[in-house]
Amino acid sequence: MEEEYIKLIFGLKLRQIRTDRDLSLFGLSKLSGLSKSYLNEIEKGKKYPKPDKIVLLSEKLDVPYDQLVSLKLDKNLAPIGEILQSKILKEIPLDLFGIHENDLIDIISNAPAKVNTFISTIIEIAQNYNFGKESFYLASVRTFQETNNNYFDDLEKKVASFAKSYHIDLDHPISPKELEEILIEEFGYTINKEELKQHKSLDNLRSVFVPKTKTLLLADQMDDAQRNFIFAKEIAYNYLKITERLYTFSWIKFDHFDQVLNNFYASYFAGALIIPKKQLSQELTNLFSKDYFDTDLFLNTLNTFNASPESFFQRLTNILPEAFNLQNLFFLRFQNREGSDHFQLDKELHLSHHHSPRANETNEHYCRRWIALKVLEKIKTNKSNHEFDIQISNYPSDGFKYLVLSSATKDPFKEGYYRSITLGLLINKQLQNKVKFLNDPHIESKQVGVTCERCQIKNCEVRKAEPIKILKQQKHMEIAHVVEEINKKFS
């Protein structure tokens, strides 16, 4: 443990012992002969007393010396101790969120009981929802993205600098061959396309990087768009001089937060390189200027950049907030298996507003009126390679409407699996001013819910479960109303 945390734990223990004895700081000062300001700095974790001062406090408070200097906290403060002794506070760069470590220490030391209650609540929620360290780190990265509207100008500039240094024409689609050559010639990579297919247990991986020999092992069933992204991401790790990184794609595990954050940086760089901001902004301007939704133009734009639908939709979440000031949006990725009625929402992002379509951890049934689920059903039925659709989704429960675009493809690494990528834009004055095709009568408008269990829509033709949460809420309201009437009657 670092010195700051040792100071803080001692201060927390001293404060707890003092308050247990109904002593004020002034009272402890008179009792011990130590100044009130000195004791205050000890309790706030800013100073650690010398051994003779600890002996003095031990005698005056009638507490064993060993108990005072022990790093063990009693059960009332144990959660704070667990947080302080863990690596979480050190691993997550709090400055990403505008928080200084000293500020956090001040908050903990000024109100330890309240902070302890808050931390205990978070731990209990995490345990109930099986929310482990990995989920916490991923949620932290999502929050970081949302805080910055998912646009990072320094990375955009580094992409531009890289393209200039290596004479890459960002006005034309980048080929995997072009990026592979840079990896080999500039960064000393060896590309191996045979090894992975010899290991059946690795059939879900797209790539493995062996740092000692700079060997990049590639799965052989990838298309050009997938190879493009992997090569661009490897270039990002090297060009940005990132050493703390993940070595598999998709990732298997990570050891600390820096690897998660750096994985995001490299992915962002790759997306910005393959789908340049200037060209995409021009294509979107053309799309938005039409008074009808031009499906062919949208799909041609998607196919222009030699990128997967997921990379393209992810890139939209960077460009729309920055270039068009459309900051109220959400991104969802669903997975579904052939023959299964279970849809897994395994990736999401919300900017500026925590929008209604969100992940549900209580095994409720997602609304089957969502376009994200419709395109998954359509691709399974049609046995096609790609399905796309657009819809205006109206959430009557909270009064919001969204323009929602969704694309579904086969999962190339899971036989019989499909995935859909969805982008939703809140329909408000800003969107109405930017997008002329919103009134296109060919865009279907649907009332939707979040889950069947919480949906107020009556006579829904695709409902998978009764609205038990709504019925329970209505029952409670009915009981409350009857109780209120009884109170009036006997008052």
Short mmCIF file of C-alpha atoms in Angstrom, two decimals, residues 367-372 374 389-404 427 438 440-450 455 457-463:
data_model
loop_
_atom_site.label_atom_id
_atom_site.label_comp_id
_atom_site.label_asym_id
_atom_site.label_seq_id
_atom_site.Cartn_x
_atom_site.Cartn_y
_atom_site.Cartn_z
CA CYS A 367 -39.15 -5.56 -26.55
CA ARG A 368 -39.66 -7.50 -29.80
CA ARG A 369 -40.72 -4.29 -31.52
CA TRP A 370 -37.14 -3.04 -31.45
CA ILE A 371 -35.67 -2.84 -34.95
CA ALA A 372 -32.47 -4.41 -33.53
CA LYS A 374 -36.38 -7.48 -36.09
CA ASP A 389 -33.73 -1.50 -41.59
CA ILE A 390 -34.80 1.85 -40.15
CA GLN A 391 -37.59 2.76 -37.75
CA ILE A 392 -38.92 5.57 -35.61
CA SER A 393 -39.30 4.16 -32.11
CA ASN A 394 -41.69 5.89 -29.73
CA TYR A 395 -41.35 5.12 -26.02
CA PRO A 396 -44.71 6.20 -24.52
CA SER A 397 -43.50 5.37 -21.01
CA ASP A 398 -41.00 8.26 -21.01
CA GLY A 399 -42.19 10.40 -23.90
CA PHE A 400 -39.12 10.03 -26.15
CA LYS A 401 -38.87 9.19 -29.84
CA TYR A 402 -35.77 7.94 -31.65
CA LEU A 403 -34.69 7.53 -35.24
CA VAL A 404 -33.18 4.05 -35.14
CA ILE A 427 -35.79 13.08 -32.18
CA LEU A 438 -37.51 12.53 -40.71
CA ASP A 440 -40.40 10.29 -44.87
CA PRO A 441 -43.71 8.34 -44.80
CA HIS A 442 -41.88 5.14 -45.76
CA ILE A 443 -40.08 5.07 -42.38
CA GLU A 444 -42.23 2.91 -40.12
CA SER A 445 -43.12 4.37 -36.73
CA LYS A 446 -43.67 1.98 -33.83
CA GLN A 447 -44.60 2.26 -30.18
CA VAL A 448 -42.03 0.29 -28.23
CA GLY A 449 -41.16 -0.63 -24.67
CA VAL A 450 -37.99 -1.66 -22.89
CA CYS A 455 -44.31 -2.44 -21.05
CA ILE A 457 -48.54 -1.27 -24.62
CA LYS A 458 -51.82 -3.18 -24.80
CA ASN A 459 -52.60 -6.00 -27.23
CA CYS A 460 -48.97 -6.27 -28.38
CA GLU A 461 -48.79 -8.94 -31.06
CA VAL A 462 -45.20 -9.92 -30.21
CA ARG A 463 -45.32 -9.83 -26.41
#
